[in-house]
mmCIF file with all atom_site columns, C-alpha atoms in Angstrom:
data_model
loop_
_atom_site.group_PDB
_atom_site.id
_atom_site.type_symbol
_atom_site.label_atom_id
_atom_site.label_alt_id
_atom_site.label_comp_id
_atom_site.label_asym_id
_atom_site.label_entity_id
_atom_site.label_seq_id
_atom_site.pdbx_PDB_ins_code
_atom_site.Cartn_x
_atom_site.Cartn_y
_atom_site.Cartn_z
_atom_site.occupancy
_atom_site.B_iso_or_equiv
_atom_site.pdbx_formal_charge
_atom_site.auth_seq_id
_atom_site.auth_comp_id
_atom_site.auth_asym_id
_atom_site.auth_atom_id
_atom_site.pdbx_PDB_model_num
ATOM 1   C CA . UNK A 1 1   ? 18.552 34.550 21.177 1.00 0.00 ? 1   UNK A CA 1
ATOM 2   C CA . UNK A 1 2   ? 20.466 37.620 22.766 1.00 0.00 ? 2   UNK A CA 1
ATOM 3   C CA . UNK A 1 3   ? 21.373 40.634 20.657 1.00 0.00 ? 3   UNK A CA 1
ATOM 4   C CA . UNK A 1 4   ? 25.205 40.449 19.271 1.00 0.00 ? 4   UNK A CA 1
ATOM 5   C CA . UNK A 1 5   ? 27.169 43.669 20.202 1.00 0.00 ? 5   UNK A CA 1
ATOM 6   C CA . UNK A 1 6   ? 30.537 44.857 19.073 1.00 0.00 ? 6   UNK A CA 1
ATOM 7   C CA . UNK A 1 7   ? 32.318 46.897 21.810 1.00 0.00 ? 7   UNK A CA 1
ATOM 8   C CA . UNK A 1 8   ? 35.047 49.137 20.490 1.00 0.00 ? 8   UNK A CA 1
ATOM 9   C CA . UNK A 1 9   ? 37.844 50.093 22.639 1.00 0.00 ? 9   UNK A CA 1
ATOM 10  C CA . UNK A 1 10  ? 40.669 52.752 22.442 1.00 0.00 ? 10  UNK A CA 1
ATOM 11  C CA . UNK A 1 11  ? 43.486 51.502 25.119 1.00 0.00 ? 11  UNK A CA 1
ATOM 12  C CA . UNK A 1 12  ? 43.412 50.764 28.455 1.00 0.00 ? 12  UNK A CA 1
ATOM 13  C CA . UNK A 1 13  ? 43.451 53.863 31.359 1.00 0.00 ? 13  UNK A CA 1
ATOM 14  C CA . UNK A 1 14  ? 41.226 57.047 31.320 1.00 0.00 ? 14  UNK A CA 1
ATOM 15  C CA . UNK A 1 15  ? 43.845 59.623 30.273 1.00 0.00 ? 15  UNK A CA 1
ATOM 16  C CA . UNK A 1 16  ? 45.113 57.540 27.066 1.00 0.00 ? 16  UNK A CA 1
ATOM 17  C CA . UNK A 1 17  ? 42.719 54.797 26.533 1.00 0.00 ? 17  UNK A CA 1
ATOM 18  C CA . UNK A 1 18  ? 39.183 53.573 27.351 1.00 0.00 ? 18  UNK A CA 1
ATOM 19  C CA . UNK A 1 19  ? 38.095 54.548 30.552 1.00 0.00 ? 19  UNK A CA 1
ATOM 20  C CA . UNK A 1 20  ? 38.025 51.357 32.569 1.00 0.00 ? 20  UNK A CA 1
ATOM 21  C CA . UNK A 1 21  ? 34.972 52.026 34.626 1.00 0.00 ? 21  UNK A CA 1
ATOM 22  C CA . UNK A 1 22  ? 32.875 52.565 31.409 1.00 0.00 ? 22  UNK A CA 1
ATOM 23  C CA . UNK A 1 23  ? 33.876 49.817 29.476 1.00 0.00 ? 23  UNK A CA 1
ATOM 24  C CA . UNK A 1 24  ? 33.128 47.497 32.723 1.00 0.00 ? 24  UNK A CA 1
ATOM 25  C CA . UNK A 1 25  ? 29.864 49.052 33.186 1.00 0.00 ? 25  UNK A CA 1
ATOM 26  C CA . UNK A 1 26  ? 28.940 48.492 29.532 1.00 0.00 ? 26  UNK A CA 1
ATOM 27  C CA . UNK A 1 27  ? 29.960 44.698 29.637 1.00 0.00 ? 27  UNK A CA 1
ATOM 28  C CA . UNK A 1 28  ? 28.022 44.142 32.700 1.00 0.00 ? 28  UNK A CA 1
ATOM 29  C CA . UNK A 1 29  ? 24.607 45.740 31.328 1.00 0.00 ? 29  UNK A CA 1
ATOM 30  C CA . UNK A 1 30  ? 25.180 44.001 28.266 1.00 0.00 ? 30  UNK A CA 1
ATOM 31  C CA . UNK A 1 31  ? 25.528 40.692 30.273 1.00 0.00 ? 31  UNK A CA 1
ATOM 32  C CA . UNK A 1 32  ? 22.598 41.266 32.087 1.00 0.00 ? 32  UNK A CA 1
ATOM 33  C CA . UNK A 1 33  ? 20.711 42.046 28.765 1.00 0.00 ? 33  UNK A CA 1
ATOM 34  C CA . UNK A 1 34  ? 21.809 38.818 27.603 1.00 0.00 ? 34  UNK A CA 1
ATOM 35  C CA . UNK A 1 35  ? 23.965 40.139 24.786 1.00 0.00 ? 35  UNK A CA 1
ATOM 36  C CA . UNK A 1 36  ? 26.580 38.234 23.041 1.00 0.00 ? 36  UNK A CA 1
ATOM 37  C CA . UNK A 1 37  ? 29.470 40.609 22.807 1.00 0.00 ? 37  UNK A CA 1
ATOM 38  C CA . UNK A 1 38  ? 32.808 40.728 21.088 1.00 0.00 ? 38  UNK A CA 1
ATOM 39  C CA . UNK A 1 39  ? 35.530 43.345 21.561 1.00 0.00 ? 39  UNK A CA 1
ATOM 40  C CA . UNK A 1 40  ? 37.450 45.068 18.933 1.00 0.00 ? 40  UNK A CA 1
ATOM 41  C CA . UNK A 1 41  ? 40.148 47.805 19.075 1.00 0.00 ? 41  UNK A CA 1
ATOM 42  C CA . UNK A 1 42  ? 42.123 49.677 16.068 1.00 0.00 ? 42  UNK A CA 1
ATOM 43  C CA . UNK A 1 43  ? 45.838 48.109 15.636 1.00 0.00 ? 43  UNK A CA 1
ATOM 44  C CA . UNK A 1 44  ? 47.561 51.249 16.042 1.00 0.00 ? 44  UNK A CA 1
ATOM 45  C CA . UNK A 1 45  ? 50.083 53.211 18.202 1.00 0.00 ? 45  UNK A CA 1
ATOM 46  C CA . UNK A 1 46  ? 48.632 55.129 20.881 1.00 0.00 ? 46  UNK A CA 1
ATOM 47  C CA . UNK A 1 47  ? 49.032 59.037 20.529 1.00 0.00 ? 47  UNK A CA 1
ATOM 48  C CA . UNK A 1 48  ? 50.611 59.390 24.089 1.00 0.00 ? 48  UNK A CA 1
ATOM 49  C CA . UNK A 1 49  ? 51.199 56.844 27.198 1.00 0.00 ? 49  UNK A CA 1
ATOM 50  C CA . UNK A 1 50  ? 50.477 58.496 30.451 1.00 0.00 ? 50  UNK A CA 1
ATOM 51  C CA . UNK A 1 51  ? 51.682 57.809 33.945 1.00 0.00 ? 51  UNK A CA 1
ATOM 52  C CA . UNK A 1 52  ? 48.294 57.617 35.594 1.00 0.00 ? 52  UNK A CA 1
ATOM 53  C CA . UNK A 1 53  ? 49.841 57.997 38.811 1.00 0.00 ? 53  UNK A CA 1
ATOM 54  C CA . UNK A 1 54  ? 51.501 61.289 38.112 1.00 0.00 ? 54  UNK A CA 1
ATOM 55  C CA . UNK A 1 55  ? 49.103 62.298 35.101 1.00 0.00 ? 55  UNK A CA 1
ATOM 56  C CA . UNK A 1 56  ? 51.940 62.947 32.808 1.00 0.00 ? 56  UNK A CA 1
ATOM 57  C CA . UNK A 1 57  ? 52.965 61.818 29.531 1.00 0.00 ? 57  UNK A CA 1
ATOM 58  C CA . UNK A 1 58  ? 55.969 59.333 29.178 1.00 0.00 ? 58  UNK A CA 1
ATOM 59  C CA . UNK A 1 59  ? 58.210 58.386 26.570 1.00 0.00 ? 59  UNK A CA 1
ATOM 60  C CA . UNK A 1 60  ? 56.775 55.012 26.118 1.00 0.00 ? 60  UNK A CA 1
ATOM 61  C CA . UNK A 1 61  ? 55.145 53.590 22.921 1.00 0.00 ? 61  UNK A CA 1
ATOM 62  C CA . UNK A 1 62  ? 52.027 51.322 23.363 1.00 0.00 ? 62  UNK A CA 1
ATOM 63  C CA . UNK A 1 63  ? 49.768 49.496 20.968 1.00 0.00 ? 63  UNK A CA 1
ATOM 64  C CA . UNK A 1 64  ? 46.110 50.313 21.350 1.00 0.00 ? 64  UNK A CA 1
ATOM 65  C CA . UNK A 1 65  ? 44.852 46.654 20.446 1.00 0.00 ? 65  UNK A CA 1
ATOM 66  C CA . UNK A 1 66  ? 47.646 45.390 22.420 1.00 0.00 ? 66  UNK A CA 1
ATOM 67  C CA . UNK A 1 67  ? 46.460 47.707 25.696 1.00 0.00 ? 67  UNK A CA 1
ATOM 68  C CA . UNK A 1 68  ? 42.796 47.082 24.972 1.00 0.00 ? 68  UNK A CA 1
ATOM 69  C CA . UNK A 1 69  ? 43.276 43.244 25.281 1.00 0.00 ? 69  UNK A CA 1
ATOM 70  C CA . UNK A 1 70  ? 44.164 44.007 29.029 1.00 0.00 ? 70  UNK A CA 1
ATOM 71  C CA . UNK A 1 71  ? 40.232 45.146 29.446 1.00 0.00 ? 71  UNK A CA 1
ATOM 72  C CA . UNK A 1 72  ? 39.145 42.216 27.048 1.00 0.00 ? 72  UNK A CA 1
ATOM 73  C CA . UNK A 1 73  ? 41.110 39.621 28.996 1.00 0.00 ? 73  UNK A CA 1
ATOM 74  C CA . UNK A 1 74  ? 42.976 38.475 25.763 1.00 0.00 ? 74  UNK A CA 1
ATOM 75  C CA . UNK A 1 75  ? 39.791 38.022 23.811 1.00 0.00 ? 75  UNK A CA 1
ATOM 76  C CA . UNK A 1 76  ? 39.751 40.753 21.408 1.00 0.00 ? 76  UNK A CA 1
ATOM 77  C CA . UNK A 1 77  ? 40.078 41.175 17.513 1.00 0.00 ? 77  UNK A CA 1
ATOM 78  C CA . UNK A 1 78  ? 41.428 44.039 15.290 1.00 0.00 ? 78  UNK A CA 1
ATOM 79  C CA . UNK A 1 79  ? 38.959 46.410 14.534 1.00 0.00 ? 79  UNK A CA 1
ATOM 80  C CA . UNK A 1 80  ? 39.642 46.148 11.053 1.00 0.00 ? 80  UNK A CA 1
ATOM 81  C CA . UNK A 1 81  ? 37.896 42.627 10.959 1.00 0.00 ? 81  UNK A CA 1
ATOM 82  C CA . UNK A 1 82  ? 34.684 43.917 12.271 1.00 0.00 ? 82  UNK A CA 1
ATOM 83  C CA . UNK A 1 83  ? 31.704 43.297 9.914  1.00 0.00 ? 83  UNK A CA 1
ATOM 84  C CA . UNK A 1 84  ? 28.765 45.116 10.637 1.00 0.00 ? 84  UNK A CA 1
ATOM 85  C CA . UNK A 1 85  ? 26.575 42.424 9.135  1.00 0.00 ? 85  UNK A CA 1
ATOM 86  C CA . UNK A 1 86  ? 27.783 39.981 11.904 1.00 0.00 ? 86  UNK A CA 1
ATOM 87  C CA . UNK A 1 87  ? 26.359 42.431 14.706 1.00 0.00 ? 87  UNK A CA 1
ATOM 88  C CA . UNK A 1 88  ? 23.089 44.014 15.865 1.00 0.00 ? 88  UNK A CA 1
ATOM 89  C CA . UNK A 1 89  ? 24.502 47.101 17.687 1.00 0.00 ? 89  UNK A CA 1
ATOM 90  C CA . UNK A 1 90  ? 27.947 48.522 18.269 1.00 0.00 ? 90  UNK A CA 1
ATOM 91  C CA . UNK A 1 91  ? 29.123 50.538 21.623 1.00 0.00 ? 91  UNK A CA 1
ATOM 92  C CA . UNK A 1 92  ? 31.932 52.743 22.395 1.00 0.00 ? 92  UNK A CA 1
ATOM 93  C CA . UNK A 1 93  ? 33.087 53.501 25.810 1.00 0.00 ? 93  UNK A CA 1
ATOM 94  C CA . UNK A 1 94  ? 34.785 56.719 26.505 1.00 0.00 ? 94  UNK A CA 1
ATOM 95  C CA . UNK A 1 95  ? 37.953 57.908 27.900 1.00 0.00 ? 95  UNK A CA 1
ATOM 96  C CA . UNK A 1 96  ? 40.814 60.276 26.422 1.00 0.00 ? 96  UNK A CA 1
ATOM 97  C CA . UNK A 1 97  ? 41.766 57.352 24.351 1.00 0.00 ? 97  UNK A CA 1
ATOM 98  C CA . UNK A 1 98  ? 38.730 58.228 22.065 1.00 0.00 ? 98  UNK A CA 1
ATOM 99  C CA . UNK A 1 99  ? 39.873 61.610 21.807 1.00 0.00 ? 99  UNK A CA 1
ATOM 100 C CA . UNK A 1 100 ? 43.474 60.755 21.214 1.00 0.00 ? 100 UNK A CA 1
ATOM 101 C CA . UNK A 1 101 ? 43.525 57.492 19.306 1.00 0.00 ? 101 UNK A CA 1
ATOM 102 C CA . UNK A 1 102 ? 40.284 56.683 17.899 1.00 0.00 ? 102 UNK A CA 1
ATOM 103 C CA . UNK A 1 103 ? 40.113 60.417 16.653 1.00 0.00 ? 103 UNK A CA 1
ATOM 104 C CA . UNK A 1 104 ? 42.176 63.505 17.023 1.00 0.00 ? 104 UNK A CA 1
ATOM 105 C CA . UNK A 1 105 ? 39.728 65.504 18.954 1.00 0.00 ? 105 UNK A CA 1
ATOM 106 C CA . UNK A 1 106 ? 41.975 66.086 22.077 1.00 0.00 ? 106 UNK A CA 1
ATOM 107 C CA . UNK A 1 107 ? 44.296 67.903 19.655 1.00 0.00 ? 107 UNK A CA 1
ATOM 108 C CA . UNK A 1 108 ? 42.219 69.441 16.914 1.00 0.00 ? 108 UNK A CA 1
ATOM 109 C CA . UNK A 1 109 ? 38.684 69.740 18.567 1.00 0.00 ? 109 UNK A CA 1
ATOM 110 C CA . UNK A 1 110 ? 36.115 70.026 16.042 1.00 0.00 ? 110 UNK A CA 1
ATOM 111 C CA . UNK A 1 111 ? 38.570 69.926 13.256 1.00 0.00 ? 111 UNK A CA 1
ATOM 112 C CA . UNK A 1 112 ? 39.568 66.552 14.301 1.00 0.00 ? 112 UNK A CA 1
ATOM 113 C CA . UNK A 1 113 ? 39.938 63.414 11.943 1.00 0.00 ? 113 UNK A CA 1
ATOM 114 C CA . UNK A 1 114 ? 38.775 60.187 12.615 1.00 0.00 ? 114 UNK A CA 1
ATOM 115 C CA . UNK A 1 115 ? 40.498 56.820 12.428 1.00 0.00 ? 115 UNK A CA 1
ATOM 116 C CA . UNK A 1 116 ? 39.703 55.163 9.079  1.00 0.00 ? 116 UNK A CA 1
ATOM 117 C CA . UNK A 1 117 ? 38.327 52.211 10.629 1.00 0.00 ? 117 UNK A CA 1
ATOM 118 C CA . UNK A 1 118 ? 36.334 53.676 13.510 1.00 0.00 ? 118 UNK A CA 1
ATOM 119 C CA . UNK A 1 119 ? 34.928 55.869 10.692 1.00 0.00 ? 119 UNK A CA 1
ATOM 120 C CA . UNK A 1 120 ? 34.050 53.045 8.574  1.00 0.00 ? 120 UNK A CA 1
ATOM 121 C CA . UNK A 1 121 ? 32.491 50.775 11.351 1.00 0.00 ? 121 UNK A CA 1
ATOM 122 C CA . UNK A 1 122 ? 30.199 53.891 12.258 1.00 0.00 ? 122 UNK A CA 1
ATOM 123 C CA . UNK A 1 123 ? 29.033 54.296 8.906  1.00 0.00 ? 123 UNK A CA 1
ATOM 124 C CA . UNK A 1 124 ? 28.328 50.766 8.544  1.00 0.00 ? 124 UNK A CA 1
ATOM 125 C CA . UNK A 1 125 ? 26.243 50.402 11.397 1.00 0.00 ? 125 UNK A CA 1
ATOM 126 C CA . UNK A 1 126 ? 24.530 53.623 10.424 1.00 0.00 ? 126 UNK A CA 1
ATOM 127 C CA . UNK A 1 127 ? 23.810 52.541 6.797  1.00 0.00 ? 127 UNK A CA 1
ATOM 128 C CA . UNK A 1 128 ? 22.277 49.270 8.022  1.00 0.00 ? 128 UNK A CA 1
ATOM 129 C CA . UNK A 1 129 ? 20.126 51.148 10.704 1.00 0.00 ? 129 UNK A CA 1
ATOM 130 C CA . UNK A 1 130 ? 21.503 49.287 13.621 1.00 0.00 ? 130 UNK A CA 1
ATOM 131 C CA . UNK A 1 131 ? 22.223 51.160 16.980 1.00 0.00 ? 131 UNK A CA 1
ATOM 132 C CA . UNK A 1 132 ? 25.108 53.130 17.884 1.00 0.00 ? 132 UNK A CA 1
ATOM 133 C CA . UNK A 1 133 ? 25.858 53.655 21.749 1.00 0.00 ? 133 UNK A CA 1
ATOM 134 C CA . UNK A 1 134 ? 28.197 55.995 22.773 1.00 0.00 ? 134 UNK A CA 1
ATOM 135 C CA . UNK A 1 135 ? 29.138 57.582 26.047 1.00 0.00 ? 135 UNK A CA 1
ATOM 136 C CA . UNK A 1 136 ? 31.454 60.161 27.986 1.00 0.00 ? 136 UNK A CA 1
ATOM 137 C CA . UNK A 1 137 ? 33.690 61.831 25.058 1.00 0.00 ? 137 UNK A CA 1
ATOM 138 C CA . UNK A 1 138 ? 32.843 59.198 22.262 1.00 0.00 ? 138 UNK A CA 1
ATOM 139 C CA . UNK A 1 139 ? 29.493 61.000 21.264 1.00 0.00 ? 139 UNK A CA 1
ATOM 140 C CA . UNK A 1 140 ? 31.997 63.246 19.353 1.00 0.00 ? 140 UNK A CA 1
ATOM 141 C CA . UNK A 1 141 ? 32.576 60.622 16.856 1.00 0.00 ? 141 UNK A CA 1
ATOM 142 C CA . UNK A 1 142 ? 28.860 60.539 15.662 1.00 0.00 ? 142 UNK A CA 1
ATOM 143 C CA . UNK A 1 143 ? 28.876 64.542 15.791 1.00 0.00 ? 143 UNK A CA 1
ATOM 144 C CA . UNK A 1 144 ? 32.218 64.459 13.183 1.00 0.00 ? 144 UNK A CA 1
ATOM 145 C CA . UNK A 1 145 ? 30.600 61.483 10.946 1.00 0.00 ? 145 UNK A CA 1
ATOM 146 C CA . UNK A 1 146 ? 26.948 62.135 10.772 1.00 0.00 ? 146 UNK A CA 1
ATOM 147 C CA . UNK A 1 147 ? 26.433 65.820 10.688 1.00 0.00 ? 147 UNK A CA 1
ATOM 148 C CA . UNK A 1 148 ? 22.896 66.629 12.088 1.00 0.00 ? 148 UNK A CA 1
ATOM 149 C CA . UNK A 1 149 ? 22.710 64.097 14.395 1.00 0.00 ? 149 UNK A CA 1
ATOM 150 C CA . UNK A 1 150 ? 21.539 64.562 18.166 1.00 0.00 ? 150 UNK A CA 1
ATOM 151 C CA . UNK A 1 151 ? 23.939 63.652 21.243 1.00 0.00 ? 151 UNK A CA 1
ATOM 152 C CA . UNK A 1 152 ? 24.285 64.367 24.812 1.00 0.00 ? 152 UNK A CA 1
ATOM 153 C CA . UNK A 1 153 ? 27.693 64.900 26.513 1.00 0.00 ? 153 UNK A CA 1
ATOM 154 C CA . UNK A 1 154 ? 25.761 66.086 29.839 1.00 0.00 ? 154 UNK A CA 1
ATOM 155 C CA . UNK A 1 155 ? 25.249 69.845 30.265 1.00 0.00 ? 155 UNK A CA 1
ATOM 156 C CA . UNK A 1 156 ? 26.026 72.714 28.018 1.00 0.00 ? 156 UNK A CA 1
ATOM 157 C CA . UNK A 1 157 ? 26.902 74.679 30.996 1.00 0.00 ? 157 UNK A CA 1
ATOM 158 C CA . UNK A 1 158 ? 29.271 74.001 33.948 1.00 0.00 ? 158 UNK A CA 1
ATOM 159 C CA . UNK A 1 159 ? 26.228 73.199 36.563 1.00 0.00 ? 159 UNK A CA 1
ATOM 160 C CA . UNK A 1 160 ? 27.668 73.442 40.253 1.00 0.00 ? 160 UNK A CA 1
ATOM 161 C CA . UNK A 1 161 ? 31.411 72.655 38.717 1.00 0.00 ? 161 UNK A CA 1
ATOM 162 C CA . UNK A 1 162 ? 29.708 69.084 37.599 1.00 0.00 ? 162 UNK A CA 1
ATOM 163 C CA . UNK A 1 163 ? 30.486 69.395 34.173 1.00 0.00 ? 163 UNK A CA 1
ATOM 164 C CA . UNK A 1 164 ? 33.711 71.097 33.570 1.00 0.00 ? 164 UNK A CA 1
ATOM 165 C CA . UNK A 1 165 ? 34.131 70.004 30.021 1.00 0.00 ? 165 UNK A CA 1
ATOM 166 C CA . UNK A 1 166 ? 30.727 71.738 28.912 1.00 0.00 ? 166 UNK A CA 1
ATOM 167 C CA . UNK A 1 167 ? 32.414 73.596 26.301 1.00 0.00 ? 167 UNK A CA 1
ATOM 168 C CA . UNK A 1 168 ? 32.278 70.288 24.412 1.00 0.00 ? 168 UNK A CA 1
ATOM 169 C CA . UNK A 1 169 ? 28.423 70.711 23.771 1.00 0.00 ? 169 UNK A CA 1
ATOM 170 C CA . UNK A 1 170 ? 29.250 74.101 21.888 1.00 0.00 ? 170 UNK A CA 1
ATOM 171 C CA . UNK A 1 171 ? 31.990 72.321 19.666 1.00 0.00 ? 171 UNK A CA 1
ATOM 172 C CA . UNK A 1 172 ? 29.242 69.720 18.906 1.00 0.00 ? 172 UNK A CA 1
ATOM 173 C CA . UNK A 1 173 ? 26.860 72.464 18.077 1.00 0.00 ? 173 UNK A CA 1
ATOM 174 C CA . UNK A 1 174 ? 29.348 73.956 15.628 1.00 0.00 ? 174 UNK A CA 1
ATOM 175 C CA . UNK A 1 175 ? 29.613 70.936 13.852 1.00 0.00 ? 175 UNK A CA 1
ATOM 176 C CA . UNK A 1 176 ? 25.745 71.251 12.788 1.00 0.00 ? 176 UNK A CA 1
ATOM 177 C CA . UNK A 1 177 ? 24.808 68.783 15.376 1.00 0.00 ? 177 UNK A CA 1
ATOM 178 C CA . UNK A 1 178 ? 21.902 69.003 17.956 1.00 0.00 ? 178 UNK A CA 1
ATOM 179 C CA . UNK A 1 179 ? 23.404 68.703 21.593 1.00 0.00 ? 179 UNK A CA 1
ATOM 180 C CA . UNK A 1 180 ? 20.447 67.561 24.032 1.00 0.00 ? 180 UNK A CA 1
ATOM 181 C CA . UNK A 1 181 ? 21.215 68.452 27.918 1.00 0.00 ? 181 UNK A CA 1
ATOM 182 C CA . UNK A 1 182 ? 20.797 65.462 30.256 1.00 0.00 ? 182 UNK A CA 1
ATOM 183 C CA . UNK A 1 183 ? 21.672 64.372 33.717 1.00 0.00 ? 183 UNK A CA 1
ATOM 184 C CA . UNK A 1 184 ? 24.319 61.703 34.190 1.00 0.00 ? 184 UNK A CA 1
ATOM 185 C CA . UNK A 1 185 ? 21.608 58.830 34.996 1.00 0.00 ? 185 UNK A CA 1
ATOM 186 C CA . UNK A 1 186 ? 19.992 59.642 31.600 1.00 0.00 ? 186 UNK A CA 1
ATOM 187 C CA . UNK A 1 187 ? 20.885 58.846 27.919 1.00 0.00 ? 187 UNK A CA 1
ATOM 188 C CA . UNK A 1 188 ? 19.558 60.537 24.681 1.00 0.00 ? 188 UNK A CA 1
ATOM 189 C CA . UNK A 1 189 ? 18.075 58.342 21.766 1.00 0.00 ? 189 UNK A CA 1
ATOM 190 C CA . UNK A 1 190 ? 18.231 59.886 18.334 1.00 0.00 ? 190 UNK A CA 1
ATOM 191 C CA . UNK A 1 191 ? 15.439 57.971 16.872 1.00 0.00 ? 191 UNK A CA 1
ATOM 192 C CA . UNK A 1 192 ? 16.134 59.027 13.401 1.00 0.00 ? 192 UNK A CA 1
ATOM 193 C CA . UNK A 1 193 ? 19.918 57.785 13.385 1.00 0.00 ? 193 UNK A CA 1
ATOM 194 C CA . UNK A 1 194 ? 19.640 54.934 16.064 1.00 0.00 ? 194 UNK A CA 1
ATOM 195 C CA . UNK A 1 195 ? 22.275 56.929 18.189 1.00 0.00 ? 195 UNK A CA 1
ATOM 196 C CA . UNK A 1 196 ? 22.024 56.577 21.571 1.00 0.00 ? 196 UNK A CA 1
ATOM 197 C CA . UNK A 1 197 ? 24.356 58.830 24.088 1.00 0.00 ? 197 UNK A CA 1
ATOM 198 C CA . UNK A 1 198 ? 25.112 59.203 27.855 1.00 0.00 ? 198 UNK A CA 1
ATOM 199 C CA . UNK A 1 199 ? 27.517 61.532 29.544 1.00 0.00 ? 199 UNK A CA 1
ATOM 200 C CA . UNK A 1 200 ? 29.164 59.365 31.993 1.00 0.00 ? 200 UNK A CA 1
ATOM 201 C CA . UNK A 1 201 ? 32.437 60.464 33.296 1.00 0.00 ? 201 UNK A CA 1
ATOM 202 C CA . UNK A 1 202 ? 31.786 64.251 31.562 1.00 0.00 ? 202 UNK A CA 1
ATOM 203 C CA . UNK A 1 203 ? 30.249 64.779 34.754 1.00 0.00 ? 203 UNK A CA 1
ATOM 204 C CA . UNK A 1 204 ? 31.942 64.682 38.099 1.00 0.00 ? 204 UNK A CA 1
ATOM 205 C CA . UNK A 1 205 ? 29.439 62.156 39.657 1.00 0.00 ? 205 UNK A CA 1
ATOM 206 C CA . UNK A 1 206 ? 29.257 59.104 42.174 1.00 0.00 ? 206 UNK A CA 1
ATOM 207 C CA . UNK A 1 207 ? 30.137 56.045 40.325 1.00 0.00 ? 207 UNK A CA 1
ATOM 208 C CA . UNK A 1 208 ? 27.095 54.559 41.082 1.00 0.00 ? 208 UNK A CA 1
ATOM 209 C CA . UNK A 1 209 ? 25.081 57.327 39.088 1.00 0.00 ? 209 UNK A CA 1
ATOM 210 C CA . UNK A 1 210 ? 27.522 57.073 36.092 1.00 0.00 ? 210 UNK A CA 1
ATOM 211 C CA . UNK A 1 211 ? 27.275 53.118 35.900 1.00 0.00 ? 211 UNK A CA 1
ATOM 212 C CA . UNK A 1 212 ? 23.314 53.817 35.973 1.00 0.00 ? 212 UNK A CA 1
ATOM 213 C CA . UNK A 1 213 ? 23.506 56.191 33.213 1.00 0.00 ? 213 UNK A CA 1
ATOM 214 C CA . UNK A 1 214 ? 25.442 53.751 30.880 1.00 0.00 ? 214 UNK A CA 1
ATOM 215 C CA . UNK A 1 215 ? 22.942 51.031 31.969 1.00 0.00 ? 215 UNK A CA 1
ATOM 216 C CA . UNK A 1 216 ? 20.283 53.389 30.594 1.00 0.00 ? 216 UNK A CA 1
ATOM 217 C CA . UNK A 1 217 ? 22.285 53.722 27.117 1.00 0.00 ? 217 UNK A CA 1
ATOM 218 C CA . UNK A 1 218 ? 22.720 49.782 26.894 1.00 0.00 ? 218 UNK A CA 1
ATOM 219 C CA . UNK A 1 219 ? 19.248 49.224 27.585 1.00 0.00 ? 219 UNK A CA 1
ATOM 220 C CA . UNK A 1 220 ? 17.961 51.765 24.691 1.00 0.00 ? 220 UNK A CA 1
ATOM 221 C CA . UNK A 1 221 ? 20.527 50.326 22.537 1.00 0.00 ? 221 UNK A CA 1
ATOM 222 C CA . UNK A 1 222 ? 19.316 46.680 22.830 1.00 0.00 ? 222 UNK A CA 1
ATOM 223 C CA . UNK A 1 223 ? 15.891 47.676 22.571 1.00 0.00 ? 223 UNK A CA 1
ATOM 224 C CA . UNK A 1 224 ? 16.650 49.172 19.145 1.00 0.00 ? 224 UNK A CA 1
ATOM 225 C CA . UNK A 1 225 ? 18.560 46.356 17.887 1.00 0.00 ? 225 UNK A CA 1
#
């Protein structure tokens, strides 16, 4: 029987929701791995709505659950309904929506707060010793909720201009966590906490390399499940 995996989204679109390619890559790799997936998102208002053509905020108001339903093809549930006992693992794709809607990292950095349902979901899977997969910026959720854990967001220096957000690694270290430098096609497994992370679009890389990196994360999550 395939592993049961919960996928948690943060909206739809890189600048104010879940990164679409990352969510799709996770779903493709989970499908290939024979997993049974259910998708969730918090039923809350987005922090902002960005015009993705212009890259600037608008005056619109949108709901994270409603927007995430676009990626889930309508088959989605409120995160408040997620029961860790019904799943073997949980995965969080990245995108600025993670840093805006699932927590306040985009505004507050390491001093951010984490949405109550996101926090309780992470804690429930961790307490049950079930694996947690995170990519792109979403490893900051683990860094905030589980002091002392190990994660990667890529490199801690802007190597060849490919890691423009390398300072995130320093902020993670300031939270008392260990940042592990990895390439885009790799993931890191914190065996003690069963947390698997990969940098995805935190690296400026060809799409297929990001796709492959997310694949390694999904594979490791399914191995641990």
